[in-house]
Coordinates of C-alpha atoms in Angstrom, one line a residue:
Chain A
M1 CA 108.8 100.0 83.2
T2 CA 106.5 100.5 85.9
D3 CA 104.4 104.0 86.4
P4 CA 105.7 106.2 89.3
G5 CA 102.7 107.9 89.7
V6 CA 100.9 108.1 93.2
A7 CA 98.5 105.0 93.6
A8 CA 95.4 106.1 95.5
D9 CA 95.1 104.5 98.7
V10 CA 92.5 101.9 99.0
P11 CA 91.3 101.4 102.4
R12 CA 89.2 99.0 103.6
R13 CA 85.5 100.9 104.5
G14 CA 86.0 102.5 108.0
P15 CA 83.8 102.6 111.2
A16 CA 82.2 106.1 109.8
A17 CA 81.5 104.5 106.3
N18 CA 80.3 101.2 107.6
A19 CA 77.7 102.9 109.8
E20 CA 76.6 105.2 106.7
L21 CA 76.2 101.9 104.9
A22 CA 74.4 100.3 107.6
L23 CA 71.5 103.2 107.9
L24 CA 71.4 102.9 103.7
L25 CA 70.9 98.9 103.9
E26 CA 68.4 99.3 107.0
V27 CA 66.1 101.5 104.9
A28 CA 66.7 99.4 101.8
G29 CA 65.6 96.1 103.4
T30 CA 62.0 95.1 102.2
P31 CA 59.4 94.3 103.4
K32 CA 60.3 96.1 106.8
P33 CA 56.5 96.3 108.2
G34 CA 55.3 99.5 109.0
N35 CA 58.7 101.6 108.3
V36 CA 59.5 103.3 105.0
D37 CA 61.5 100.4 103.1
R38 CA 62.7 100.1 99.5
A39 CA 59.1 99.4 98.3
R40 CA 56.9 101.6 100.9
D41 CA 57.1 105.5 101.4
L42 CA 54.8 106.9 104.3
A43 CA 53.1 110.2 103.8
A44 CA 55.3 113.0 104.9
L45 CA 58.2 110.6 105.2
R46 CA 60.0 109.4 102.0
F47 CA 62.9 106.8 101.3
E48 CA 65.0 109.7 100.0
H49 CA 64.9 111.8 102.9
F50 CA 66.4 108.9 104.8
L51 CA 69.3 108.6 101.8
A52 CA 69.9 112.1 102.7
G53 CA 69.8 111.5 105.9
A54 CA 72.6 109.0 106.0
V55 CA 74.9 111.0 103.8
G56 CA 74.6 114.2 106.1
A57 CA 75.3 111.8 109.3
R58 CA 78.3 110.7 108.1
P59 CA 80.6 113.8 109.2
G60 CA 79.0 113.3 112.8
L61 CA 80.0 109.5 112.6
E62 CA 83.5 110.4 111.4
R63 CA 84.0 112.6 114.3
A64 CA 83.0 109.4 116.5
A65 CA 85.4 107.3 114.8
A66 CA 88.3 110.4 114.8
G67 CA 87.7 110.1 118.9
D68 CA 85.8 112.9 119.5
P69 CA 83.4 112.7 122.5
V70 CA 80.5 111.0 121.8
G71 CA 78.0 113.5 122.6
E72 CA 79.3 116.0 120.3
A73 CA 79.6 113.4 117.5
F74 CA 76.0 112.4 117.9
E75 CA 74.6 115.9 117.8
A76 CA 76.9 116.8 114.7
A77 CA 75.4 113.3 113.1
V78 CA 71.9 114.3 114.1
A79 CA 72.4 117.9 112.4
G80 CA 73.5 116.8 109.3
M81 CA 70.8 114.1 109.4
S82 CA 68.4 116.7 109.6
E83 CA 69.4 118.5 106.5
Q84 CA 66.6 117.3 104.9
S85 CA 62.7 117.9 104.7
G86 CA 61.2 114.6 105.8
G87 CA 61.9 115.2 109.8
N88 CA 63.4 112.8 111.8
T89 CA 65.1 109.7 110.1
Q90 CA 67.7 108.3 112.0
F91 CA 68.0 110.1 115.6
G92 CA 67.3 106.8 117.2
C93 CA 70.0 104.6 114.8
L94 CA 72.4 107.4 115.2
L95 CA 72.0 107.1 119.0
L96 CA 73.6 103.2 118.5
L97 CA 75.8 103.8 116.3
T98 CA 77.7 106.8 117.4
P99 CA 79.2 105.0 120.7
L100 CA 79.3 101.6 118.0
V101 CA 81.6 103.3 115.9
R102 CA 83.8 104.9 118.6
A103 CA 84.3 101.3 120.1
A104 CA 85.0 99.9 116.7
T105 CA 88.0 102.6 116.3
D106 CA 89.1 102.1 119.8
D107 CA 89.6 98.5 119.8
D108 CA 91.5 98.8 116.6
R109 CA 88.3 97.4 114.9
T110 CA 87.8 94.2 117.1
L111 CA 84.3 95.6 117.8
S112 CA 83.1 93.8 121.2
P113 CA 80.1 94.0 123.4
D114 CA 82.8 94.9 126.5
G115 CA 84.3 97.8 124.3
V116 CA 81.1 99.4 123.4
A117 CA 79.8 99.2 127.1
A118 CA 82.9 101.0 128.0
V119 CA 82.8 103.3 125.8
C120 CA 79.0 104.0 127.2
E121 CA 80.1 104.0 130.8
A122 CA 82.7 106.7 130.2
T123 CA 80.5 109.2 128.8
T124 CA 80.1 112.2 130.7
V125 CA 77.8 115.4 131.6
D126 CA 79.3 116.8 128.5
D127 CA 77.9 114.0 126.0
A128 CA 74.5 114.4 128.1
A129 CA 74.6 118.1 127.2
G130 CA 75.5 116.8 123.4
F131 CA 72.5 114.3 123.5
Y132 CA 70.1 117.3 124.9
R133 CA 71.3 119.7 122.2
A134 CA 70.9 116.9 119.3
F135 CA 66.7 117.4 120.4
E136 CA 67.0 121.1 119.0
H137 CA 67.8 119.7 115.5
V138 CA 64.6 117.5 114.9
D139 CA 61.2 116.5 116.4
V140 CA 61.9 113.0 118.1
A141 CA 58.7 111.4 119.4
V142 CA 59.7 110.4 123.2
A143 CA 57.7 108.7 126.2
D144 CA 57.2 111.2 128.9
P145 CA 59.6 111.7 131.2
P146 CA 59.7 109.6 134.8
E147 CA 58.7 111.1 137.9
G148 CA 61.0 114.0 139.3
M149 CA 62.4 113.8 136.0
D150 CA 60.9 116.7 134.2
A151 CA 63.7 119.4 134.4
L152 CA 65.5 116.5 132.5
E153 CA 62.9 116.4 129.8
V154 CA 64.6 115.6 126.5
R155 CA 62.2 117.5 124.8
R156 CA 63.6 120.8 126.1
G157 CA 66.6 120.4 124.4
A158 CA 69.6 122.7 125.4
E159 CA 67.1 124.1 128.5
A160 CA 67.5 121.2 130.1
V161 CA 71.4 121.4 130.0
P162 CA 71.7 123.6 133.3
A163 CA 69.9 120.8 135.3
L164 CA 72.1 118.3 133.7
R165 CA 75.3 120.1 134.9
D166 CA 73.7 121.4 138.6
R167 CA 72.9 117.2 138.8
G168 CA 76.1 116.3 137.2
V169 CA 74.2 113.7 135.2
T170 CA 76.2 111.7 132.3
L171 CA 75.1 110.6 129.2
F172 CA 75.1 107.0 131.0
E173 CA 72.9 107.7 133.5
V174 CA 70.3 109.3 131.3
M175 CA 70.2 105.9 129.4
R176 CA 70.1 104.2 132.6
E177 CA 66.8 106.4 133.9
S178 CA 65.3 105.3 130.2
A179 CA 66.1 102.1 130.3
A180 CA 64.5 101.3 133.8
P181 CA 61.0 99.7 133.6
V182 CA 58.5 102.0 132.9
D183 CA 55.7 100.6 135.7
D184 CA 55.5 98.1 138.7
H185 CA 54.9 95.2 136.3
G186 CA 58.3 95.4 135.0
T187 CA 57.3 96.9 131.4
P188 CA 60.7 97.3 129.8
G189 CA 62.2 101.1 129.2
D190 CA 63.3 102.3 126.2
A191 CA 64.7 99.8 123.7
N192 CA 67.7 101.6 122.6
A193 CA 68.4 102.8 126.2
R194 CA 68.7 99.3 127.2
E195 CA 71.3 98.4 124.3
W196 CA 73.4 101.1 125.9
V197 CA 73.4 100.1 129.1
E198 CA 73.5 96.4 128.8
G199 CA 76.6 96.4 125.7
F200 CA 74.3 96.1 122.6
P201 CA 73.0 92.6 123.5
R202 CA 70.2 92.4 120.5
A203 CA 72.5 94.6 117.9
F204 CA 75.4 91.7 118.7
R205 CA 73.0 88.7 118.6
A206 CA 71.0 90.0 115.2
A207 CA 74.4 90.7 113.7
E208 CA 75.7 87.1 114.4
A209 CA 72.3 85.9 112.8
I210 CA 72.8 88.2 109.7
R211 CA 76.2 86.9 109.4
A212 CA 74.8 83.3 109.4
D213 CA 72.1 84.1 107.0
D214 CA 72.1 83.4 103.2
G215 CA 71.1 85.7 100.4
P216 CA 71.4 89.6 100.0
I217 CA 72.4 91.5 102.8
V218 CA 69.3 93.8 102.7
D219 CA 66.9 90.7 102.6
R220 CA 68.6 89.4 105.6
A221 CA 68.5 92.8 107.4
A222 CA 64.7 92.7 106.7
R223 CA 64.5 88.9 108.5
A224 CA 66.5 90.4 111.4
F225 CA 64.1 93.2 111.5
L226 CA 61.4 90.6 112.1
D227 CA 63.1 88.6 114.5
L228 CA 63.7 91.4 116.4
L229 CA 60.3 92.8 116.2
A230 CA 59.2 89.4 117.6
E231 CA 61.3 89.3 120.3
A232 CA 60.7 92.6 122.1
E233 CA 57.9 94.9 122.1
D234 CA 59.0 98.1 120.0
T235 CA 59.5 101.3 121.8
L236 CA 58.3 103.9 119.4
V237 CA 55.0 101.8 118.8
R238 CA 54.3 101.8 122.2
T239 CA 55.1 105.6 122.6
Q240 CA 52.8 106.3 119.8
H241 CA 50.0 103.8 120.1
G242 CA 50.1 102.0 123.8
P243 CA 50.9 98.9 125.1
E244 CA 48.2 97.0 123.5
V245 CA 49.2 97.8 120.0
A246 CA 52.8 97.1 120.8
R247 CA 51.9 93.5 122.1
E248 CA 49.6 93.0 119.1
V249 CA 53.0 94.1 116.8
R250 CA 55.1 91.7 118.5
E251 CA 53.1 88.7 118.5
R252 CA 52.0 89.0 114.8
A253 CA 55.4 89.5 114.0
A254 CA 56.4 86.2 115.6
G255 CA 53.7 84.5 113.6
I256 CA 55.4 85.6 110.4
G257 CA 57.2 82.9 108.9
S258 CA 59.0 84.5 105.9
L259 CA 59.5 87.8 104.1
D260 CA 56.6 86.6 101.4
E261 CA 54.2 86.3 104.4
A262 CA 55.2 90.0 105.6
E263 CA 54.3 91.5 102.4
A264 CA 50.4 92.0 103.2
W265 CA 50.9 92.7 107.1
A266 CA 53.7 95.3 105.7
D267 CA 51.1 97.3 103.9
E268 CA 48.8 97.2 106.9
L269 CA 50.7 98.7 109.2
V270 CA 51.7 101.6 107.1
E271 CA 48.0 102.2 106.6
R272 CA 47.6 102.3 110.1
G273 CA 50.4 104.4 110.8
I274 CA 52.0 101.8 113.3
N275 CA 55.9 102.5 112.7
P276 CA 58.0 100.3 114.8
G277 CA 60.9 102.6 114.5
T278 CA 63.0 101.5 117.3
T279 CA 63.2 98.0 115.7
A280 CA 64.4 99.6 112.8
D281 CA 67.2 101.4 114.8
V282 CA 68.5 98.0 116.6
T283 CA 68.5 96.2 112.9
A284 CA 70.7 99.1 112.0
A285 CA 73.1 98.7 114.5
A286 CA 73.4 95.3 114.0
L287 CA 74.0 95.6 110.3
F288 CA 76.7 97.8 111.3
V289 CA 78.2 95.3 113.4
A290 CA 77.7 92.7 111.0
L291 CA 79.7 94.8 108.3
E292 CA 82.4 95.7 110.6
R293 CA 82.8 91.8 111.3
G294 CA 83.3 91.1 107.8
V295 CA 80.1 90.5 106.2
S296 CA 80.0 91.6 102.5
V297 CA 77.4 93.6 100.3
Chain B
M1 CA 71.9 130.8 131.9
T2 CA 73.0 129.4 128.7
D3 CA 75.1 126.2 128.3
P4 CA 78.9 127.0 127.5
G5 CA 79.3 123.4 125.7
V6 CA 80.6 123.3 122.2
A7 CA 77.7 123.4 120.0
A8 CA 78.2 121.3 116.9
D9 CA 78.9 122.6 113.9
V10 CA 76.0 122.4 111.2
P11 CA 77.7 122.7 107.8
R12 CA 75.5 122.6 104.9
R13 CA 76.0 119.5 102.9
G14 CA 79.3 120.2 101.1
P15 CA 80.1 119.3 97.5
A16 CA 81.4 115.7 98.3
A17 CA 78.0 114.8 100.1
N18 CA 76.0 116.4 97.7
A19 CA 78.0 114.0 95.1
E20 CA 77.5 110.8 97.3
L21 CA 73.8 111.7 97.6
A22 CA 73.4 112.6 93.9
L23 CA 74.4 108.9 93.2
L24 CA 71.7 107.6 95.6
L25 CA 69.1 109.6 94.5
E26 CA 69.9 108.6 90.7
V27 CA 69.9 104.8 91.6
A28 CA 66.6 105.4 94.1
G29 CA 64.7 106.9 91.2
T30 CA 62.5 104.9 89.4
P31 CA 61.5 103.9 86.8
K32 CA 64.9 104.1 85.1
P33 CA 64.1 101.9 82.0
G34 CA 66.8 99.0 81.8
N35 CA 68.7 100.4 85.0
V36 CA 69.1 99.2 88.3
D37 CA 66.4 101.4 90.5
R38 CA 64.3 101.1 93.9
A39 CA 62.2 99.1 92.2
R40 CA 64.4 96.9 90.0
D41 CA 67.5 94.5 90.4
L42 CA 69.7 93.2 87.5
A43 CA 70.8 89.3 88.1
A44 CA 74.4 90.1 89.9
L45 CA 74.1 93.9 89.9
R46 CA 71.6 94.7 92.6
F47 CA 70.5 98.0 94.6
E48 CA 72.5 97.4 97.8
H49 CA 76.0 97.4 95.5
F50 CA 75.1 100.9 94.3
L51 CA 74.2 102.2 98.0
A52 CA 77.8 100.5 99.2
G53 CA 79.6 101.9 95.7
A54 CA 78.1 105.4 96.7
V55 CA 79.5 105.2 100.2
G56 CA 82.8 104.0 99.0
A57 CA 83.0 106.4 96.8
R58 CA 83.2 109.2 99.4
P59 CA 86.7 109.7 100.2
G60 CA 87.9 109.9 96.6
L61 CA 84.9 112.5 96.2
E62 CA 86.2 114.2 99.4
R63 CA 89.6 114.7 97.8
A64 CA 88.5 116.2 94.8
A65 CA 86.2 118.6 97.2
A66 CA 89.6 119.2 98.6
G67 CA 91.3 120.2 95.6
D68 CA 93.3 116.9 95.1
P69 CA 94.2 116.6 91.4
V70 CA 91.1 115.1 89.2
G71 CA 92.9 111.9 88.4
E72 CA 94.0 111.0 92.0
A73 CA 90.7 111.6 93.2
F74 CA 88.9 110.0 90.6
E75 CA 90.8 106.6 91.1
A76 CA 90.4 106.7 95.0
A77 CA 86.7 107.0 94.3
V78 CA 86.5 104.1 92.2
A79 CA 88.9 102.2 94.3
G80 CA 86.3 102.5 96.9
M81 CA 83.5 102.3 94.9
S82 CA 84.4 98.9 93.9
E83 CA 84.6 97.5 97.4
Q84 CA 81.2 95.6 96.8
S85 CA 80.5 92.3 95.0
G86 CA 78.3 93.9 92.4
G87 CA 81.3 95.1 89.7
N88 CA 81.0 98.4 88.2
T89 CA 78.4 100.2 89.8
Q90 CA 79.1 104.0 89.5
F91 CA 82.7 104.5 87.1
G92 CA 80.8 106.8 84.7
C93 CA 78.9 109.0 87.2
L94 CA 82.0 109.5 89.1
L95 CA 84.1 110.2 85.8
L96 CA 81.4 113.2 85.6
L97 CA 81.3 113.8 89.2
T98 CA 85.1 114.3 90.1
P99 CA 85.5 117.5 88.1
L100 CA 82.2 118.9 88.7
V101 CA 82.9 118.5 92.9
R102 CA 86.2 120.1 92.1
A103 CA 84.7 122.9 90.0
A104 CA 82.1 123.3 92.7
T105 CA 84.9 123.8 95.2
D106 CA 86.9 126.1 93.4
D107 CA 84.4 128.4 92.3
D108 CA 83.2 128.9 96.1
R109 CA 80.2 126.7 95.3
T110 CA 79.2 128.5 92.3
L111 CA 79.1 125.7 89.8
S112 CA 79.1 127.0 86.2
P113 CA 80.3 125.2 82.9
D114 CA 82.7 127.3 82.4
G115 CA 84.3 126.7 86.0
V116 CA 83.8 122.9 85.3
A117 CA 85.3 123.2 81.5
A118 CA 88.4 124.9 83.4
V119 CA 88.9 121.9 85.5
C120 CA 88.8 119.3 82.5
E121 CA 91.0 121.7 80.5
A122 CA 93.7 121.9 83.4
T123 CA 93.9 118.3 83.7
T124 CA 97.8 116.8 83.1
V125 CA 99.4 113.8 81.9
D126 CA 99.2 112.4 86.1
D127 CA 95.5 113.1 85.8
A128 CA 95.5 110.7 82.9
A129 CA 97.4 108.1 84.5
G130 CA 94.8 108.3 87.5
F131 CA 91.9 107.5 84.8
Y132 CA 93.8 104.6 83.6
R133 CA 94.9 103.0 86.9
A134 CA 91.2 103.4 87.6
F135 CA 90.2 100.4 85.4
E136 CA 92.3 98.1 87.5
H137 CA 89.9 98.3 90.1
V138 CA 86.8 97.3 88.2
D139 CA 85.7 95.5 84.8
V140 CA 84.1 98.6 82.4
A141 CA 82.3 98.1 79.3
V142 CA 83.7 100.6 76.8
A143 CA 84.2 100.7 73.1
D144 CA 87.4 99.5 71.1
P145 CA 89.8 102.3 70.8
P146 CA 89.8 104.3 67.7
E147 CA 92.6 103.5 65.4
G148 CA 96.1 104.1 66.1
M149 CA 95.2 104.5 69.6
D150 CA 95.8 100.7 70.9
A151 CA 98.9 101.6 73.1
L152 CA 96.2 104.0 74.8
E153 CA 93.4 101.3 75.1
V154 CA 91.8 102.2 78.8
R155 CA 91.7 98.3 79.3
R156 CA 95.3 98.3 79.6
G157 CA 94.9 100.2 82.8
A158 CA 98.1 101.3 84.2
E159 CA 99.8 99.2 81.6
A160 CA 99.1 102.0 79.2
V161 CA 100.7 104.6 81.6
P162 CA 104.0 104.7 79.8
A163 CA 102.7 105.1 76.4
L164 CA 100.4 108.1 77.9
R165 CA 103.8 109.7 79.3
D166 CA 105.7 108.8 76.5
R167 CA 103.1 110.9 74.2
G168 CA 102.2 113.3 77.0
V169 CA 98.7 112.9 76.5
T170 CA 96.4 114.9 79.2
L171 CA 93.0 113.5 80.6
F172 CA 91.2 116.2 78.4
E173 CA 92.9 115.1 75.6
V174 CA 92.0 111.3 76.3
M175 CA 88.3 112.6 76.9
R176 CA 88.6 114.5 73.3
E177 CA 89.7 111.8 71.8
S178 CA 87.0 109.6 73.2
A179 CA 84.3 112.5 72.1
A180 CA 85.4 112.1 68.6
P181 CA 82.9 111.2 66.1
V182 CA 83.0 107.4 65.9
D183 CA 82.5 107.0 62.3
D184 CA 82.3 109.2 58.8
H185 CA 78.6 109.5 59.4
G186 CA 79.2 111.8 62.4
T187 CA 78.2 109.3 64.8
P188 CA 78.5 110.7 68.1
G189 CA 81.9 109.3 70.4
D190 CA 81.3 108.7 74.1
A191 CA 78.3 110.6 75.7
N192 CA 80.4 110.9 79.3
A193 CA 83.7 112.1 77.4
R194 CA 81.4 115.2 75.3
E195 CA 80.4 116.4 78.5
W196 CA 83.7 116.7 79.7
V197 CA 85.0 118.2 76.7
E198 CA 81.7 120.7 76.0
G199 CA 81.4 122.0 79.6
F200 CA 78.7 119.4 81.0
P201 CA 75.8 120.9 78.7
R202 CA 73.4 117.9 79.1
A203 CA 73.8 118.0 82.7
F204 CA 73.3 121.7 83.3
R205 CA 70.3 121.6 81.2
A206 CA 69.0 118.2 83.1
A207 CA 69.7 120.1 86.1
E208 CA 67.6 122.9 85.7
A209 CA 64.6 120.6 84.5
I210 CA 65.0 119.2 87.8
R211 CA 65.0 122.5 89.7
A212 CA 61.7 123.5 87.3
D213 CA 59.7 120.0 87.9
D214 CA 57.6 119.4 91.0
G215 CA 57.3 116.4 93.0
P216 CA 59.9 114.3 94.7
I217 CA 63.1 114.4 93.9
V218 CA 63.6 111.0 92.9
D219 CA 60.6 111.2 90.5
R220 CA 62.1 114.4 88.8
A221 CA 65.4 112.3 88.4
A222 CA 63.7 109.4 86.6
R223 CA 61.6 111.9 84.4
A224 CA 65.0 113.5 83.7
F225 CA 66.4 110.4 83.0
L226 CA 63.7 109.6 80.2
D227 CA 64.5 112.8 78.7
L228 CA 68.1 112.6 78.4
L229 CA 67.6 109.1 76.9
A230 CA 65.1 110.8 74.4
E231 CA 67.7 113.3 73.4
A232 CA 70.7 111.4 72.9
E233 CA 71.6 107.7 71.9
D234 CA 73.0 105.6 75.1
T235 CA 76.6 105.1 74.7
L236 CA 77.0 102.0 76.8
V237 CA 73.6 100.7 75.0
R238 CA 75.5 101.2 71.5
T239 CA 78.7 99.6 73.1
Q240 CA 77.0 96.5 74.0
H241 CA 74.1 96.1 71.6
G242 CA 74.9 98.1 69.0
P243 CA 73.7 101.4 66.9
E244 CA 70.1 99.7 66.0
V245 CA 69.3 98.9 69.5
A246 CA 70.6 102.4 70.6
R247 CA 68.8 104.1 68.0
E248 CA 65.6 101.8 68.9
V249 CA 65.9 102.7 72.9
R250 CA 66.4 106.6 72.2
E251 CA 63.1 106.7 70.1
R252 CA 61.2 104.7 72.2
A253 CA 62.2 107.1 75.2
A254 CA 61.0 109.9 73.0
G255 CA 57.3 108.3 72.7
I256 CA 57.3 108.1 76.4
G257 CA 54.8 110.5 78.4
S258 CA 54.8 109.5 81.9
L259 CA 56.7 107.5 84.6
D260 CA 53.6 105.2 84.7
E261 CA 53.7 104.9 80.7
A262 CA 57.5 103.9 81.2
E263 CA 57.0 100.9 83.8
A264 CA 56.5 98.0 81.3
W265 CA 59.2 99.4 79.1
A266 CA 61.2 99.4 81.9
D267 CA 60.6 95.7 82.8
E268 CA 61.0 94.5 79.2
L269 CA 64.7 96.6 79.1
V270 CA 65.4 94.4 82.1
E271 CA 64.5 91.3 80.6
R272 CA 66.6 92.0 77.2
G273 CA 69.3 93.3 79.2
I274 CA 69.6 96.5 77.9
N275 CA 71.0 99.2 80.2
P276 CA 71.4 102.8 79.4
G277 CA 74.0 103.4 81.9
T278 CA 75.8 106.4 80.3
T279 CA 72.2 108.2 80.5
A280 CA 72.2 107.1 84.1
D281 CA 75.5 108.8 84.4
V282 CA 74.7 112.2 83.1
T283 CA 71.4 112.0 85.3
A284 CA 73.6 111.6 88.7
A285 CA 76.1 114.7 87.3
A286 CA 72.3 116.7 86.6
L287 CA 71.3 115.9 90.3
F288 CA 74.6 117.1 91.6
V289 CA 74.4 120.0 90.0
A290 CA 70.7 120.5 91.3
L291 CA 71.8 119.9 94.6
E292 CA 74.5 122.4 94.5
R293 CA 72.2 124.9 93.2
G294 CA 69.5 124.6 96.2
V295 CA 67.3 121.8 95.0
S296 CA 65.9 120.1 98.5
V297 CA 65.4 116.6 99.3

């Protein structure tokens, strides 16, 4: 005799759940020099703020998975993320995860660089408006806008939306502007915007490194973070501390051979208030891709 | 000119989100002697397994919040929780959180002991079947069944369901059996089952202690855990190590005056493989009640 009761569905974790888990695994990886991690808090920004940020972001991520417009889903994710007292925990992560989640759903879960590039390129002026409104929910550290772009300064939040609509600027175009070199020496623009414009090359590459690596996934995430940090200057560090410090951090990361070696440096960066947050964003995106591609926890 | 675009909803975290956050805050609190916490892993059961367990449980918790039957929602939560390689992470937590989430929703979010008691008392034979089926998803450490209850041994999982149906046993009745004293000396039964039967007195009391306490919520959670451990013998410790060890742990906890004092003891218990998991379950339930009552992160 078997039981005729209703068996609960046992779905594989969906893209929104994997995105939330990527946020949690990212912050749990340690050491991640300069950032909050399992072993380190900053003064006013603590581990639990990231936990609450990840939980709060999930409904917005579910909207991306359900096919809602990227801008709306992103704004909802940021609004939910902001329901904690630490301030901005995962704005940049969500900027990367929202189109990735949408692409994972669109592509019947065979997430590819082309798939996410198509999602990004298809964004509209409404998506740009959602992105700008997201700045209303939380203070985000950003660079000054390029010349002639004052009206589209992201810190203006919803106030900039009329200018966006007048000029017909899509979210992809906003990202393309932010990704452009910031000076005549070819210094690259915002690293997250470059992912958007280029089909997430660093996130996909780091995801493959995580997949090929051994050991607990949080250790693999910490190693991926260090490799990403050695590969390119961190945008947030450059914004907050200038190009010399950004270069120093990159060069120092390139000389680190193991997580053990990174421990003392992690304490040093926290003490100096140097927070390579953009590299953490790309790490979270890489973790999402790795989870979608079958890496297990 | 204001933007006519669709503003994203900014809902307050719902009960399912708060329940997931309670799971995360519980495991982040440190030191929680003998258990996985922010600073400690066990050999095969690591922090990241709890992160994935919490994320995976959310759809089941959402079902409880949507008013689905407690047994189905619980089975779905456990099935999702089990999608990680560490084994049982939060079975007991979810047994407490599922009716609490349902009660928080039923009561228009004025969660009360009477409200959750009513949810538990209203459970059916179908709910009991869901509870038994949940054991199919994960290995759970449980005590031997009371005399004459072999046919209803939980480790039989779905196989026990026909006997449940023959006898017309509801989930509340299953819990009442498990809560009964285990011997003639009045040694109390399963601590989670007692919460179910008695309207969650320890969870509500600990929630008020968390609310009255100061400092980061994860520190408050760790202090609540120590107080709960000092207050009653841990069921899992008694099941795995016998009554003498359970008493020793309780007495030792009663002598601990601060989180700092608990650090060395935490390492000792991990080394001895003594894992007060039931007390962690009640701590997660208390965190949920505290979050529902407005404690912020």
